[in-house]
Amino acid sequence: MKLATLKDGSRDGQLLVVSRDLKTAAIADGIAASMQRALDDWAFIAPQLQLLYERLNAGKASAAFEFDTQKCMAPLPRAYQWADGSAYVNHVELVRKARNADMPDSFWHDPLMYQGGSDDFIGPNDDIELQSEEWGLDFESEIAVITGDVPMGCKVQHAAQHIRLLMLVNDVSLRNLIPAELAKGFGFFQSKPATSFSPVAVTPDELGDSWKDGKVHLAVRSSWNAVLVGQPNAGVDMVFSFPQLITHLCKTRNARAGTIIGSGTVSNKDASKGFSCIAEKRALEMIADGAASTAFMQFGDKIRIEMLDKNGKSIFGAIEQSVVEYHQK
Amino acid sequence: MKLATLKDGSRDGQLLVVSRDLKTAAIADGIAASMQRALDDWAFIAPQLQLLYERLNAGKASAAFEFDTQKCMAPLPRAYQWADGSAYVNHVELVRKARNADMPDSFWHDPLMYQGGSDDFIGPNDDIELQSEEWGLDFESEIAVITGDVPMGCKVQHAAQHIRLLMLVNDVSLRNLIPAELAKGFGFFQSKPATSFSPVAVTPDELGDSWKDGKVHLAVRSSWNAVLVGQPNAGVDMVFSFPQLITHLCKTRNARAGTIIGSGTVSNKDASKGFSCIAEKRALEMIADGAASTAFMQFGDKIRIEMLDKNGKSIFGAIEQSVVEYHQK
């Protein structure tokens, strides 16, 4: 099934069930007020949402209305955990190579993962508010899963069963703040502003046989100012599957329902597939020409991130955002 | 006023108002079901909680009962953000000196802060479940604030008004996992298991003139296996005040209601004040003797963290936990 969260002026929004074709939606009235509520009691709530989903797809849901992604918050507008992996190691190797830094061999078998801020996600069509173009704003196109409760020490063979939903992510980064911040040794903080997510989160069964071995075997399409710049296949060159990322997260602690885990920027070794973040494009330029010629995003720039199924239909709806200058309220 | 969260089998527990002397409590019936609910609508809810607090202190609250910290969850059992600063730079310098690493001068004017996991906090008397003593479990005694909504770009002079509550923290760390994890460059993750908090969170006015310049001018008392090992004054050697830490957090993003910001391990330059984490004790041993002789916490070890007011009364109640071996459920 497909779920979304409607802007209703509240912090958590209103849970929506969305039809498979993304054309209609219905409020999950009397089932669960919010996405987090559904995740908190998934075994009880999900079957009820599924029934509504089936009625909606059959055109039989009462009070169905036209689905409008402009009115969507992130599926989870705020979450108790957002942990982002870096499973496409090719991306990491490329970016490091551009600055003449070797990549430790351990990166191929020990996942990189950072803890992100999760209190203030933004919706799929919300503006990216930026104070200074000098900070080097970059998009990063990723896939994420939302989990149920996962016990500490969960083994990889038990991890997949805890995956409830999948989404697309724009893991917005401020590239020019990263070097100084990482040099301090405590990871990302100011260099990671609010993250945005696709309009819709879907259960794994919606992906059919494109969901296999804990990976999504479809292309993530990134268009920057209406030009398609990347379409790497997310099932190719993903060194750590989502179950492996879950296992990494839970080595020393539990993960509780509503935990979001990201794949990291999707990247293929085949450079003809383009790029899912500007940093990668710049890395290739530096390796080829000794200098990067592509600038990061400017005020007014637009980014669109989408995934199509084998029939060319959008699965999650599109993240489509503009960069605007931030004026403090 | 003083607030706590009662274990009731739910994920968020039941909000309690606790008397100033920590002897009685009353359920915030009909006011707010949970701490997060209160924080989400603080301007409306807090005055109602305050009235109940006054009735409770006067012995006039109906249905008051004996307050038992054993039945407490963390004041916020799960939060949308947990960001921990490192404001006692003396602590950072000492730990680095022990391993012959210089500390960048920037650490004195640019705060260190890491994003922590916030989906699964543990209560003040809950066991610390540990899989392996080899991981080097350490306590870290800290103070934290809980904020309301803070806008991106908030100036330091406007930050203090967003502080709603204060708590004590045990920022449990797995010391032997830290070096390899920080070497990867993405900050702490597996080295920071579930964090625990004091039974009670208090509004700043409860601290009287001990709350000044955005700092708490009282000692944080840490007792390890019933021996008082540290009592540094949290108002001394705190290089960055809580308003400064808030400003750091909000440089590139909003912080939403219920954000928890920690001070970092409380540490005084005056070594006679003892230590608030074992790593600091070991650092002093390494500097003096070339080797650390004090081991990290073992199964069965106990840690107690508390703060007394000028009259010797406990402000937050005590964090008092045992380390136990984890058996996967």
Coordinates of C-alpha atoms in Angstrom, one line a residue, chain B residues 88 141-143 168 207 210 216-222 228 230-236 266-268 273 276 305-310 313-316:
Chain B
Y88 CA 33.6 21.6 29.1
S141 CA 27.5 12.9 33.7
E142 CA 26.0 15.9 32.0
I143 CA 23.2 18.5 32.2
L168 CA 20.6 15.4 34.2
L207 CA 17.2 26.5 40.1
S210 CA 22.0 28.9 40.4
V216 CA 23.8 25.8 36.1
H217 CA 26.1 26.9 38.9
L218 CA 25.9 23.7 41.1
A219 CA 27.9 20.6 41.3
V220 CA 27.1 17.4 39.4
R221 CA 27.8 14.5 41.8
S222 CA 28.8 11.2 40.3
L228 CA 31.7 9.8 45.2
G230 CA 33.2 13.6 41.0
Q231 CA 31.6 16.8 42.1
P232 CA 32.6 19.5 39.5
N233 CA 30.6 22.7 39.5
A234 CA 28.7 22.8 36.2
G235 CA 28.9 26.6 36.2
V236 CA 32.7 26.6 36.2
V266 CA 30.9 18.2 33.2
S267 CA 34.6 18.8 34.1
N268 CA 36.5 21.4 36.1
K273 CA 36.7 18.0 42.0
S276 CA 32.3 12.8 35.6
I305 CA 24.3 10.9 39.2
E306 CA 22.7 13.7 41.2
M307 CA 22.6 17.4 41.8
L308 CA 21.9 19.0 45.2
D309 CA 20.7 22.5 45.7
K310 CA 22.3 24.9 48.1
K313 CA 18.1 18.8 48.5
S314 CA 18.1 16.7 45.3
I315 CA 16.8 18.8 42.4
F316 CA 16.2 16.2 39.7

